Amino acid sequence: MIEQNGGELALGGIAVSESDARLVYAAWQCDPHPFRDLPPDREIERIQRSITIRQMLEQASRGEPA
C-alpha cells in the first residue's frame, strides 16, 4: 500500500504524488473485490495500474498523446 515517510508518499519505495495516494485510497474503499484479499504483489500491480490510468486521463485532458 502507500506508505508515508514524513511529508513524502511512496509505493514500494517509489515516490508518488498526493493525488496518486488519494486515487489508491478511493479505489481501495470502492472496490467490490478488496485489495486486502490479494497477495501483496497483485495489490501493488493493481495500484500501479490505477495510477497509470489516472496519468493517462490527465494527459488526455491536456490534449497530450497518451
Backbone as CSV, one residue per row, in Angstrom:
resi,resn,N_x,N_y,N_z,CA_x,CA_y,CA_z,C_x,C_y,C_z
1,MET,0.844,-1.175,0.000,0.000,0.000,0.000,0.894,1.243,0.000
2,ILE,0.288,2.380,-0.015,1.021,3.646,0.019,1.551,3.862,1.439
3,GLU,2.829,4.186,1.541,3.426,4.487,2.840,3.742,5.973,2.917
4,GLN,3.654,6.517,4.117,4.022,7.917,4.311,5.255,7.965,5.190
5,ASN,6.270,8.699,4.714,7.507,8.871,5.461,7.748,10.366,5.566
6,GLY,7.393,10.922,6.711,7.463,12.372,6.854,6.417,12.999,5.959
7,GLY,6.827,13.908,5.080,5.892,14.560,4.172,5.829,13.911,2.798
8,GLU,6.533,12.775,2.612,6.574,12.130,1.305,5.760,10.849,1.305
9,LEU,5.158,10.547,0.154,4.371,9.335,-0.020,5.113,8.408,-0.969
10,ALA,5.039,7.092,-0.724,5.735,6.128,-1.571,4.915,4.853,-1.732
11,LEU,5.099,4.210,-2.879,4.507,2.909,-3.165,5.651,1.972,-3.487
12,GLY,5.895,1.013,-2.619,7.003,0.092,-2.832,8.335,0.801,-2.933
13,GLY,8.501,1.898,-2.171,9.743,2.649,-2.173,9.857,3.681,-3.286
14,ILE,8.861,3.760,-4.174,8.871,4.730,-5.272,7.953,5.887,-4.903
15,ALA,8.465,7.116,-5.013,7.683,8.300,-4.644,6.437,8.416,-5.521
16,VAL,5.315,8.778,-4.895,4.062,9.020,-5.615,3.490,10.351,-5.150
17,SER,2.633,10.929,-5.979,2.027,12.213,-5.637,0.859,12.012,-4.670
18,GLU,0.426,13.104,-4.068,-0.726,13.040,-3.175,-1.974,12.622,-3.947
19,SER,-2.103,13.081,-5.202,-3.276,12.689,-5.997,-3.264,11.188,-6.286
20,ASP,-2.079,10.598,-6.489,-1.989,9.148,-6.662,-2.431,8.435,-5.388
21,ALA,-1.974,8.931,-4.260,-2.343,8.323,-2.983,-3.850,8.406,-2.756
22,ARG,-4.458,9.539,-3.091,-5.916,9.688,-2.945,-6.654,8.734,-3.879
23,LEU,-6.162,8.584,-5.108,-6.771,7.670,-6.063,-6.741,6.242,-5.533
24,VAL,-5.603,5.829,-5.025,-5.465,4.475,-4.495,-6.403,4.274,-3.314
25,TYR,-6.481,5.255,-2.430,-7.365,5.138,-1.273,-8.823,5.016,-1.720
26,ALA,-9.232,5.849,-2.680,-10.616,5.804,-3.167,-10.910,4.463,-3.837
27,ALA,-9.985,3.983,-4.647,-10.176,2.692,-5.311,-10.260,1.571,-4.285
28,TRP,-9.439,1.644,-3.262,-9.436,0.625,-2.209,-10.764,0.628,-1.463
29,GLN,-11.317,1.808,-1.197,-12.585,1.915,-0.474,-13.771,1.447,-1.316
30,CYS,-13.736,1.686,-2.631,-14.891,1.436,-3.502,-14.849,0.093,-4.223
31,ASP,-13.725,-0.584,-4.213,-13.568,-1.814,-4.986,-14.437,-2.939,-4.421
32,PRO,-15.270,-3.578,-5.266,-16.080,-4.693,-4.773,-15.237,-5.930,-4.453
33,HIS,-14.007,-5.957,-4.948,-13.075,-7.046,-4.643,-11.897,-6.422,-3.910
34,PRO,-11.987,-6.308,-2.597,-10.998,-5.547,-1.824,-9.553,-5.945,-2.099
35,PHE,-8.697,-4.930,-2.160,-7.260,-5.146,-2.362,-6.698,-6.051,-1.271
36,ARG,-7.200,-5.925,-0.062,-6.614,-6.676,1.054,-6.737,-8.183,0.864
37,ASP,-7.608,-8.626,-0.064,-7.751,-10.054,-0.328,-6.732,-10.557,-1.348
38,LEU,-5.945,-9.656,-1.904,-4.956,-10.027,-2.915,-3.599,-10.287,-2.277
39,PRO,-2.777,-11.149,-2.904,-1.388,-11.257,-2.459,-0.703,-9.905,-2.671
40,PRO,0.314,-9.576,-1.878,0.955,-8.255,-1.956,1.410,-7.846,-3.356
41,ASP,1.960,-8.768,-4.148,2.430,-8.388,-5.486,1.270,-8.012,-6.405
42,ARG,0.140,-8.671,-6.298,-1.046,-8.323,-7.101,-1.635,-6.999,-6.631
43,GLU,-1.580,-6.743,-5.323,-2.075,-5.472,-4.782,-1.283,-4.311,-5.382
44,ILE,0.029,-4.427,-5.386,0.882,-3.371,-5.938,0.628,-3.217,-7.435
45,GLU,0.435,-4.324,-8.145,0.145,-4.256,-9.581,-1.153,-3.484,-9.835
46,ARG,-2.181,-3.733,-9.056,-3.454,-3.021,-9.222,-3.311,-1.544,-8.904
47,ILE,-2.548,-1.235,-7.879,-2.331,0.164,-7.509,-1.583,0.881,-8.632
48,GLN,-0.532,0.257,-9.157,0.232,0.873,-10.240,-0.635,1.070,-11.478
49,ARG,-1.514,0.112,-11.768,-2.418,0.247,-12.914,-3.350,1.438,-12.716
50,SER,-3.877,1.609,-11.511,-4.761,2.745,-11.216,-4.038,4.070,-11.429
51,ILE,-2.798,4.149,-10.978,-2.009,5.374,-11.131,-1.740,5.646,-12.612
52,THR,-1.417,4.619,-13.379,-1.174,4.783,-14.815,-2.418,5.301,-15.523
53,ILE,-3.572,4.755,-15.184,-4.824,5.208,-15.797,-5.074,6.674,-15.464
54,ARG,-4.849,7.069,-14.216,-5.041,8.469,-13.836,-4.116,9.370,-14.646
55,GLN,-2.862,8.979,-14.796,-1.910,9.786,-15.554,-2.326,9.905,-17.017
56,MET,-2.837,8.822,-17.601,-3.292,8.862,-18.987,-4.499,9.783,-19.137
57,LEU,-5.412,9.751,-18.178,-6.573,10.637,-18.221,-6.153,12.099,-18.113
58,GLU,-5.173,12.387,-17.263,-4.675,13.755,-17.142,-4.043,14.222,-18.450
59,GLN,-3.250,13.364,-19.082,-2.627,13.715,-20.360,-3.689,13.984,-21.419
60,ALA,-4.711,13.134,-21.479,-5.781,13.302,-22.463,-6.539,14.601,-22.228
61,SER,-6.743,14.959,-20.959,-7.480,16.191,-20.666,-6.682,17.429,-21.074
62,ARG,-5.342,17.308,-21.150,-4.492,18.412,-21.593,-4.258,18.369,-23.100
63,GLY,-4.813,17.350,-23.775,-4.649,17.219,-25.220,-3.327,16.608,-25.630
64,GLU,-2.618,15.994,-24.692,-1.335,15.357,-24.991,-1.571,13.917,-25.436
65,PRO,-0.700,13.381,-26.302,-0.842,11.968,-26.681,-0.537,11.069,-25.484
66,ALA,-1.216,9.948,-25.418,-1.025,9.013,-24.289,0.212,8.181,-24.471
